[in-house]
Amino acid sequence: MTSEWWRTAAIYQIYPRSFADANGDGMGDLAGITSRLGDLQDLGIDAIWLSPFYTSPQRDAGYDVADYCDVDPRFGTLADFDAMLAEAHARGIRVIIDLVPNHSSDEHEWFQAALAAPAGSRERGRYLFRDGGGPGGDEPPNNWESVFGGPAWTRVIESDGTLGQWYLHLFDSSQPDFDWTNEEVREEFRRILRFWLDRGVDGFRVDVAHGMVKAEGLPDYTPPAEGGSMGGAGGVSVGETVGATVGATVGATVGGTVFATVGADATGVALEPEISTEPGALAPYWGQEGVHEIYRDWRALLDEYPGERILAAEAWVDPLPRVAKWVRPDEMHQAFNFAYLETPWNAAALRQVIDDSLEAFAAVGAPSTWVLSNHDVVRHATRLSVTEANPQGHGLGPRSKGLPEYAPGLRRARAATALMLSLPGSSYLYQGEELGLPEVIHLPDDARQDPTWFRTDGERYGRDGCRVPIPWEADAPTYGFGPDGDPWLPQPEQWGELARDRQRGVPASTLSLYRDALRLRRQHDLGAGSLEWLPGFPSDAVALRNGDVVVVANTGAEPVELPDGEVMLASGPLEGRSLPHDTTAWLRA
Ligand code: NOJ
């Protein structure tokens, strides 16, 4: 691979729980990944990103880490990790792992020590413990809400049985936020980075990279009603009245300590005056300036290692020039382009976001990235055709409205992918999209595991529908996901026809489309190319030239006439030189 491989890489996200299960316990594992790397090499990706596989009680599917330097027994051992890494490298595939620095699990030894220690102790100082407001400290320290719904504070019951301080968790109550103003926390994460770099990983995808530093004084904040994402500029949640219901559970037991979240109305318990909620304003927990010095520190650390190890930011902020701050020359290498992911299948909107992306990232010398699916969003084979509003994280289920049929949804998704893979920069793919998997809508309620589902009493379905274990062989038990047993989420019958072995070598299959697009993308060096818009096409068409490839995507209802040139790739059947709706073609210029 060329130097600065990350500028052009196609990076495939593996969600270890749902990729391949070698030991038959119903959950994917590292040995399963190793056994299937040949298929990924064949697909033609450059790198994989692994979601967390660390020791964890799995309250948020591993994004609640109890030991950052070990493998959870469900996923295997450190030796399995080393074997997987060696096999990937032998196949020319780089490996990026997930780093979760905003919060730990409540089962992390530091948090357990914090619970056992008194207010004001060194142990509590690694997290964000605060006294409550109101008489008796009964009210949470401020009005912040959890991204997963409900309050962002939980009160502890001290070892002597009295109600005590509160701790902050921007996500589930089992995910206490670290205090990143604490040097001990910083030093610990340097150790963790080195632990994995020494083992040979090629980099880190940094979870909640916009959230680690909070505004001083933790001021109250009411997010605007619109928004809804893993915490964009719009705030943590959508359409919820902050302060209306702070607290629901009393006496949940976590790690031997009883927690109480006391019902209260948080309105007016500000420690500081409430800050502005004007559009584009940052919440006091997202995108604070202080995060950037952390990444400068990490970048210097990574640069000590040979072989271009990278940092990729999960930073849900907008607009794009703000995201670009994460990838200034002395900070991270890449940031996910969620603006692109959230753009509807509409030519004008796509042209705009592509222009904005290339401009914003180029301004700081970084490549743009592109992404359509991941483990937090509705799969794009469904999402791009949903006709009702569906904020990120709410998910889809049997009660949802405006759901598409499978075939038209897939058709559009294939066209969207073919457009994405023609763009200069680095693209992220999410396991199963190369099979055309849709969101799984009909999961039984009692199978759902996303904390969002529990924290909103089922009002939001959450993210389980994009996390269902993927199919490999149509006729095998669990569609080849594992040897037998029940996968951790039930697989729909449709998985049979979408299994990889049914698609391999079939020219019209989605798998072949991805494979062909990745091969041509590499052959024509599209990742390193530059984009020029082509005039003279109907407004519903996205028409561009990247090097010696012309790309036309038709987002409208009417067919679009293709220009001259040999068709190298088409996301669906063409009618002569006519490009039907929801189809993308690549032509030799
Ligand atoms: C973003 C991750 O992608 C998501 O899955 C997780 O729930 C949150 N961060 C909290 O770690």
XYZ file of C-alpha atoms and ligand atoms in Angstrom:
600
model
C 0.000 0.000 0.000
C 1.218 3.521 -0.667
C 2.386 5.838 2.041
C -0.388 7.654 3.894
C -2.556 4.621 3.217
C -5.380 6.088 5.289
C -6.009 8.909 2.816
C -7.572 6.534 0.328
C -8.375 3.392 2.310
C -11.602 1.421 2.128
C -12.130 0.463 5.765
C -14.540 -2.302 6.710
C -16.176 -2.162 10.115
C -16.446 -5.450 11.964
C -18.937 -5.570 14.795
C -17.398 -8.562 16.562
C -20.591 -9.780 18.252
C -22.298 -10.243 14.928
C -19.602 -11.133 12.427
C -18.651 -14.792 12.944
C -19.005 -17.084 15.936
C -16.272 -19.742 16.107
C -17.198 -21.302 19.450
C -20.956 -21.540 18.995
C -21.988 -19.495 22.030
C -24.238 -17.293 19.886
C -21.900 -14.317 19.942
C -19.185 -13.593 17.397
C -15.552 -13.780 18.472
C -11.985 -13.066 17.413
C -11.360 -16.598 16.183
C -14.448 -16.219 14.009
C -13.006 -13.049 12.510
C -9.692 -14.774 11.792
C -11.493 -17.599 10.021
C -13.308 -15.209 7.678
C -10.509 -12.813 6.777
C -10.080 -14.537 3.420
C -13.530 -13.310 2.431
C -12.593 -9.735 3.336
C -9.353 -9.954 1.386
C -11.388 -11.199 -1.553
C -13.799 -8.282 -1.137
C -10.875 -5.921 -1.609
C -10.825 -3.747 1.492
C -7.652 -2.149 2.853
C -8.320 -2.208 6.569
C -10.765 -3.360 9.198
C -12.050 -1.426 12.177
C -13.129 -3.604 15.081
C -15.785 -2.404 17.487
C -14.887 -3.191 21.140
C -13.893 -6.709 22.180
C -12.490 -5.749 25.603
C -13.496 -7.086 28.995
C -16.961 -5.691 29.541
C -20.284 -6.479 31.173
C -21.790 -5.700 27.748
C -24.386 -3.259 28.962
C -23.752 -1.239 25.794
C -22.454 -4.049 23.612
C -18.859 -3.549 24.737
C -18.791 0.266 24.667
C -18.708 -0.143 28.444
C -15.134 -1.240 29.044
C -14.068 -2.804 32.340
C -10.485 -3.577 31.291
C -9.004 -1.728 28.343
C -6.033 -4.056 28.029
C -7.684 -7.438 27.883
C -10.115 -9.383 25.717
C -13.523 -10.317 27.048
C -13.774 -14.124 27.362
C -16.867 -13.961 25.145
C -14.596 -12.811 22.323
C -11.516 -14.891 23.159
C -8.096 -14.096 24.553
C -5.193 -11.786 23.872
C -3.596 -14.707 22.033
C -6.670 -14.849 19.758
C -6.264 -11.139 19.156
C -2.595 -11.560 18.241
C -3.478 -14.406 15.889
C -6.193 -12.340 14.228
C -3.863 -9.374 13.821
C -1.100 -11.523 12.350
C -3.494 -13.147 9.899
C -4.910 -9.798 8.817
C -1.452 -8.370 8.284
C -0.395 -11.455 6.354
C -3.324 -10.780 4.031
C -2.398 -7.117 3.611
C -5.261 -5.882 5.789
C -4.580 -3.223 8.429
C -6.391 -3.324 11.742
C -7.880 -0.372 13.620
C -9.419 -0.950 17.017
C -12.001 0.999 18.975
C -10.853 3.150 21.871
C -13.520 4.247 24.342
C -12.045 7.134 26.361
C -15.122 9.172 27.284
C -16.375 6.661 29.837
C -15.592 3.280 31.314
C -17.873 0.546 32.538
C -19.115 0.864 36.086
C -17.327 -2.461 36.605
C -13.958 -0.866 35.830
C -11.743 -1.138 38.921
C -11.357 2.639 39.028
C -15.089 3.167 39.242
C -15.495 0.471 41.850
C -12.751 2.167 43.867
C -14.518 5.507 43.399
C -17.725 4.099 44.820
C -15.927 2.760 47.846
C -14.094 6.048 48.449
C -15.559 9.220 49.974
C -16.551 12.424 48.203
C -13.538 14.513 47.296
C -11.187 11.518 47.162
C -8.557 10.881 44.506
C -10.614 7.854 43.377
C -13.736 9.927 42.744
C -11.626 12.554 41.008
C -11.128 10.285 37.983
C -14.843 10.528 37.191
C -17.387 13.336 37.372
C -18.928 13.004 40.816
C -20.845 16.035 42.063
C -23.103 16.900 44.967
C -26.780 17.160 44.070
C -28.789 20.359 44.038
C -31.785 21.342 46.124
C -32.406 20.521 49.763
C -30.562 17.351 50.749
C -28.826 17.193 47.378
C -31.843 15.344 46.023
C -31.739 16.937 42.611
C -29.227 16.090 39.924
C -26.319 18.519 39.609
C -27.635 19.805 36.278
C -30.316 19.113 33.665
C -28.300 17.082 31.161
C -29.925 14.083 29.535
C -28.355 10.815 28.511
C -27.970 10.189 24.778
C -29.879 6.968 25.393
C -32.776 8.768 27.087
C -33.425 9.701 30.711
C -31.175 11.676 33.027
C -27.405 11.836 32.590
C -26.836 11.591 36.353
C -27.222 8.737 38.777
C -27.015 9.071 42.521
C -24.998 6.640 44.572
C -25.943 5.167 47.875
C -22.829 5.379 49.983
C -21.432 2.399 51.854
C -23.064 3.645 55.089
C -26.479 3.491 53.400
C -26.997 7.238 53.000
C -27.852 8.867 49.700
C -24.677 10.342 48.346
C -23.198 12.143 45.383
C -24.222 11.895 41.768
C -22.030 10.828 38.842
C -22.305 11.870 35.224
C -22.963 9.409 32.407
C -23.694 10.879 28.998
C -24.732 7.369 27.940
C -26.044 4.504 30.086
C -25.806 4.648 33.884
C -23.334 1.765 33.550
C -20.996 4.104 31.596
C -19.595 6.747 34.001
C -17.776 9.610 32.254
C -14.116 10.133 33.048
C -12.862 13.522 34.163
C -10.395 14.414 31.422
C -9.039 17.366 33.361
C -7.425 14.742 35.598
C -3.819 13.963 34.659
C -4.139 10.417 35.972
C -6.825 9.724 33.349
C -4.597 11.151 30.618
C -1.650 9.066 31.699
C -3.743 5.908 31.849
C -4.911 6.356 28.265
C -1.358 6.913 27.074
C -0.565 3.552 28.641
C -3.555 1.960 26.907
C -2.568 3.411 23.522
C 0.953 2.065 23.935
C -0.318 -1.348 25.010
C -2.121 -1.846 21.717
C 0.415 -0.048 19.530
C 3.105 -2.335 20.944
C 0.952 -5.308 19.914
C 0.931 -3.945 16.370
C -2.443 -2.319 15.748
C -2.601 0.192 12.914
C -4.693 2.716 14.757
C -7.758 3.609 16.741
C -11.283 4.697 16.038
C -11.939 7.047 18.936
C -15.405 6.732 20.450
C -17.237 9.947 21.408
C -14.185 11.952 20.383
C -16.249 15.113 20.749
C -17.352 14.444 24.306
C -14.424 13.921 26.620
C -14.071 17.472 27.924
C -17.055 19.233 29.493
C -17.572 22.977 29.883
C -16.339 24.282 33.180
C -19.015 24.381 35.848
C -21.176 21.877 33.951
C -23.818 24.487 33.096
C -27.425 23.563 32.380
C -28.267 23.112 28.744
C -31.471 22.488 26.856
C -30.879 21.041 23.404
C -32.864 22.421 20.494
C -35.810 20.209 19.599
C -34.272 19.185 16.289
C -31.159 17.061 15.978
C -30.845 13.631 17.416
C -27.610 11.805 16.869
C -24.810 10.422 18.957
C -24.755 14.004 20.113
C -24.507 16.449 17.261
C -24.526 20.166 17.698
C -28.205 19.676 18.167
C -27.748 17.998 21.526
C -28.218 14.619 23.016
C -31.782 13.716 22.352
C -34.758 14.729 20.357
C -38.145 15.901 21.439
C -37.696 15.191 25.134
C -38.475 17.806 27.701
C -35.422 18.256 29.814
C -36.200 18.284 33.462
C -39.661 16.801 33.107
C -38.669 13.386 34.311
C -35.349 13.152 35.972
C -35.059 9.700 37.300
C -37.081 6.597 37.122
C -35.176 3.763 38.670
C -34.452 3.405 42.311
C -32.094 0.888 43.713
C -30.514 -0.654 40.650
C -27.588 -2.748 41.796
C -24.360 -2.201 39.963
C -21.224 -3.994 41.014
C -22.437 -4.570 44.530
C -23.363 -0.954 45.150
C -26.923 0.189 45.084
C -27.719 3.182 42.936
C -30.704 5.363 43.230
C -31.890 7.731 40.577
C -34.290 9.904 42.426
C -37.353 11.278 40.732
C -37.204 15.032 40.646
C -37.846 17.984 38.446
C -34.511 19.369 37.418
C -35.828 22.641 36.122
C -33.985 25.409 37.871
C -31.238 23.386 39.501
C -28.579 25.018 37.419
C -25.160 25.277 38.986
C -24.426 27.965 36.442
C -26.744 30.057 34.305
C -28.257 28.072 31.453
C -26.234 28.513 28.279
C -27.450 29.431 24.849
C -29.230 26.974 22.593
C -28.994 29.002 19.410
C -28.704 26.832 16.270
C -25.149 25.667 15.789
C -24.228 26.350 19.407
C -22.309 23.546 21.005
C -23.690 21.713 23.982
C -21.426 22.039 27.043
C -20.528 18.356 26.714
C -19.726 18.231 22.985
C -16.883 19.678 20.980
C -15.257 21.681 23.759
C -11.930 23.238 22.777
C -10.111 21.261 25.451
C -10.473 17.970 23.581
C -8.006 19.051 20.929
C -4.958 19.136 23.133
C -5.660 15.504 24.051
C -5.495 14.488 20.401
C -2.358 16.509 19.801
C -0.797 14.597 22.664
C -1.958 11.255 21.230
C -0.802 12.146 17.745
C 2.702 12.801 19.014
C 2.600 9.460 20.795
C 1.430 7.588 17.668
C 4.074 9.293 15.561
C 6.741 7.662 17.726
C 5.700 4.353 16.172
C 6.676 3.222 12.708
C 4.157 2.427 10.011
C 1.598 5.254 10.021
C -0.708 4.345 12.857
C -3.883 6.407 12.722
C -6.577 8.050 14.797
C -10.121 8.296 13.421
C -12.598 10.517 15.239
C -16.179 9.687 15.971
C -17.152 13.327 16.401
C -20.854 14.033 15.950
C -20.583 17.774 15.534
C -21.651 19.971 12.711
C -21.183 21.780 10.409
C -18.332 20.100 8.537
C -15.711 22.835 9.108
C -16.151 22.131 12.812
C -15.550 18.391 12.241
C -12.400 19.305 10.319
C -10.883 20.679 13.531
C -10.384 17.073 14.649
C -8.130 16.394 11.663
C -5.845 19.405 11.696
C -2.285 18.354 10.816
C -1.169 17.693 14.393
C -4.373 15.970 15.528
C -6.216 12.987 14.119
C -5.921 11.530 10.630
C -9.578 11.005 9.822
C -13.003 11.975 11.107
C -16.218 10.206 10.204
C -18.363 12.162 7.808
C -21.766 11.879 9.453
C -23.049 14.817 7.417
C -22.685 12.578 4.376
C -24.357 9.647 6.109
C -27.298 11.839 7.061
C -27.824 13.282 3.585
C -30.984 12.076 1.866
C -30.900 10.465 -1.569
C -31.286 13.751 -3.370
C -28.916 15.022 -6.047
C -28.768 18.652 -4.932
C -28.204 17.686 -1.297
C -25.536 15.174 -2.301
C -23.665 17.649 -4.493
C -23.726 20.134 -1.647
C -22.477 17.775 1.036
C -19.754 16.407 -1.241
C -18.561 19.941 -2.013
C -18.743 20.938 1.639
C -16.846 17.826 2.706
C -14.045 18.155 0.200
C -13.658 21.829 1.001
C -13.766 21.496 4.780
C -11.277 18.644 4.976
C -8.979 20.021 2.272
C -8.767 23.271 4.233
C -6.841 21.392 6.935
C -4.978 19.050 4.579
C -7.011 15.977 5.554
C -8.795 13.510 3.281
C -12.553 13.440 3.345
C -14.120 10.244 4.573
C -17.450 8.817 3.462
C -19.816 6.462 5.218
C -23.378 5.237 4.756
C -23.851 2.652 7.513
C -22.483 1.656 10.893
C -23.631 -0.097 14.069
C -25.462 3.017 15.353
C -27.677 3.848 12.388
C -30.450 2.216 10.390
C -28.829 0.248 7.565
C -28.851 2.301 4.388
C -30.623 -0.397 2.378
C -33.605 0.675 4.477
C -32.787 4.182 5.728
C -32.456 5.973 2.407
C -36.031 5.047 1.497
C -37.833 5.617 4.807
C -40.462 8.282 4.245
C -41.114 9.343 7.874
C -38.699 11.273 10.084
C -36.484 8.868 12.000
C -33.830 10.523 14.173
C -30.566 8.641 14.572
C -30.653 6.187 17.450
C -34.424 5.826 17.499
C -34.261 2.834 15.191
C -37.104 1.122 13.397
C -39.528 -1.541 14.524
C -42.989 -2.922 13.925
C -44.698 0.348 14.965
C -42.600 2.499 12.625
C -44.231 4.169 9.653
C -42.992 4.904 6.152
C -40.934 1.738 5.774
C -39.815 0.769 2.260
C -40.137 -2.571 0.489
C -36.881 -4.463 0.386
C -36.149 -4.431 -3.372
C -36.527 -0.676 -3.990
C -34.649 0.044 -0.782
C -31.762 -2.140 -1.894
C -31.744 -0.666 -5.367
C -31.278 2.813 -3.934
C -28.654 1.634 -1.458
C -26.629 0.024 -4.251
C -26.758 3.263 -6.214
C -25.698 5.233 -3.132
C -22.771 2.909 -2.477
C -21.604 3.075 -6.084
C -21.614 6.858 -5.814
C -19.775 6.843 -2.485
C -17.037 4.493 -3.665
C -16.290 6.761 -6.628
C -15.404 9.731 -4.406
C -11.863 10.827 -3.537
C -10.873 10.062 0.035
C -11.419 7.135 2.372
C -14.644 5.135 2.628
C -16.021 3.189 5.539
C -18.187 0.119 5.012
C -20.207 -1.691 7.681
C -20.304 -5.474 7.779
C -23.268 -6.907 5.900
C -23.879 -3.919 3.641
C -21.922 -5.769 0.955
C -24.662 -8.405 1.159
C -27.429 -5.835 0.848
C -28.711 -6.499 4.346
C -31.675 -4.354 5.334
C -32.472 -3.161 8.846
C -34.193 -5.985 10.745
C -37.552 -4.524 11.720
C -39.323 -7.467 13.307
C -37.150 -8.268 16.269
C -39.197 -9.552 19.186
C -39.342 -7.036 22.034
C -37.773 -9.472 24.452
C -34.774 -9.946 22.162
C -33.838 -6.281 22.070
C -30.677 -5.355 23.946
C -29.847 -1.744 23.139
C -29.904 0.349 26.335
C -31.892 2.944 24.373
C -34.810 0.522 24.286
C -34.769 0.099 28.067
C -34.060 3.712 28.965
C -37.009 4.955 26.897
C -39.399 2.179 27.947
C -39.562 0.933 24.389
C -40.439 4.306 22.929
C -37.261 4.174 20.839
C -36.345 0.850 19.273
C -32.648 1.649 19.314
C -29.914 0.103 17.235
C -30.399 -3.658 17.422
C -31.924 -3.821 13.943
C -28.571 -3.116 12.286
C -26.647 -5.472 14.572
C -28.195 -8.835 13.749
C -25.532 -11.533 13.136
C -24.725 -11.673 9.444
C -25.292 -14.641 7.091
C -22.491 -16.574 5.425
C -24.065 -19.826 4.179
C -27.694 -20.125 3.153
C -28.192 -23.715 4.224
C -26.123 -23.897 7.394
C -27.444 -23.483 10.939
C -27.460 -19.771 11.908
C -26.735 -19.121 8.212
C -23.118 -19.973 8.865
C -22.668 -17.288 11.533
C -21.717 -20.003 14.028
C -21.698 -23.776 14.209
C -25.099 -23.906 15.928
C -26.875 -22.370 18.899
C -29.009 -19.272 19.022
C -27.365 -16.073 17.825
C -27.576 -13.263 20.376
C -30.184 -11.575 18.171
C -32.503 -13.732 16.063
C -31.825 -13.761 12.311
C -34.710 -13.315 9.884
C -35.491 -15.951 7.242
C -34.480 -13.493 4.546
C -30.859 -14.060 5.630
C -30.878 -17.298 3.590
C -31.235 -15.639 0.200
C -28.774 -12.887 1.205
C -26.054 -15.247 2.483
C -22.576 -14.679 1.114
C -22.367 -18.105 -0.526
C -25.501 -17.318 -2.557
C -23.936 -14.117 -3.852
C -20.339 -15.155 -4.436
C -19.567 -15.199 -8.164
C -23.076 -14.042 -9.115
C -22.488 -10.994 -11.338
C -25.709 -9.186 -10.416
C -25.327 -9.729 -6.674
C -24.673 -6.936 -4.217
C -21.492 -8.708 -3.137
C -20.218 -8.616 -6.731
C -21.120 -4.932 -7.007
C -19.042 -4.089 -3.913
C -16.176 -6.283 -5.064
C -16.152 -4.781 -8.547
C -16.443 -1.225 -7.256
C -13.590 -1.714 -4.793
C -11.398 -3.260 -7.500
C -12.075 -0.467 -9.996
C -11.690 2.161 -7.294
C -8.229 0.839 -6.612
C -7.299 0.336 -10.287
C -8.262 3.880 -11.165
C -6.865 5.303 -7.937
C -10.150 7.057 -7.245
C -9.357 7.490 -3.556
C -6.444 9.745 -4.490
C -8.301 11.482 -7.304
C -10.043 14.804 -7.542
C -13.609 15.593 -8.351
C -15.021 17.733 -11.117
C -18.776 18.232 -11.549
C -20.068 17.600 -15.058
C -22.502 20.121 -16.524
C -25.437 19.376 -18.792
C -27.251 16.746 -16.724
C -30.777 16.933 -15.299
C -30.937 18.357 -11.779
C -31.807 14.943 -10.333
C -28.491 13.521 -11.504
C -25.180 13.636 -9.677
C -22.624 13.651 -12.505
C -18.920 13.864 -11.825
C -15.552 12.996 -13.170
C -12.794 11.556 -10.999
C -9.632 11.029 -13.074
C -10.489 8.779 -16.001
C -13.858 7.736 -14.587
C -17.193 9.466 -15.191
C -19.904 8.727 -12.652
C -23.608 9.407 -13.015
C -26.096 8.727 -10.231
C -29.801 9.146 -10.887
C -31.729 10.146 -7.759
C -34.883 11.163 -9.656
C -37.833 9.283 -11.115
C -37.038 9.916 -14.808
C -34.290 8.076 -16.701
C -31.084 9.996 -17.453
C -29.207 9.666 -20.749
C -25.648 8.449 -20.211
C -22.756 10.168 -21.992
C -20.451 8.260 -24.334
C -17.977 5.859 -22.839
C -17.705 2.223 -21.918
C -19.788 1.306 -18.858
C -17.420 -0.167 -16.294
C -19.863 -0.566 -13.425
C -23.594 -0.200 -12.948
C -25.486 -0.569 -9.693
C -28.488 -1.981 -11.564
C -29.628 -2.902 -15.051
C -29.370 -0.183 -17.710
C -31.820 0.282 -20.547
C -29.451 0.863 -23.443
C -27.724 4.186 -22.713
C -30.478 5.171 -20.357
C -29.790 5.236 -16.620
C -32.978 4.323 -14.741
C -34.037 5.833 -11.410
C -32.020 4.926 -8.311
C -29.088 3.680 -10.360
C -25.449 4.728 -10.617
C -23.048 3.991 -13.483
C -19.302 4.397 -13.867
C -18.011 5.048 -17.393
C -14.551 5.185 -18.868
C -13.965 8.860 -19.598
C -20.680 5.631 20.003
C -20.724 4.183 19.674
O -20.597 4.014 18.299
C -22.022 3.668 20.232
O -22.311 2.368 19.790
C -21.965 3.741 21.727
O -23.202 3.341 22.266
C -21.654 5.154 22.196
N -20.615 5.779 21.435
C -21.230 5.152 23.630
O -19.965 4.574 23.759
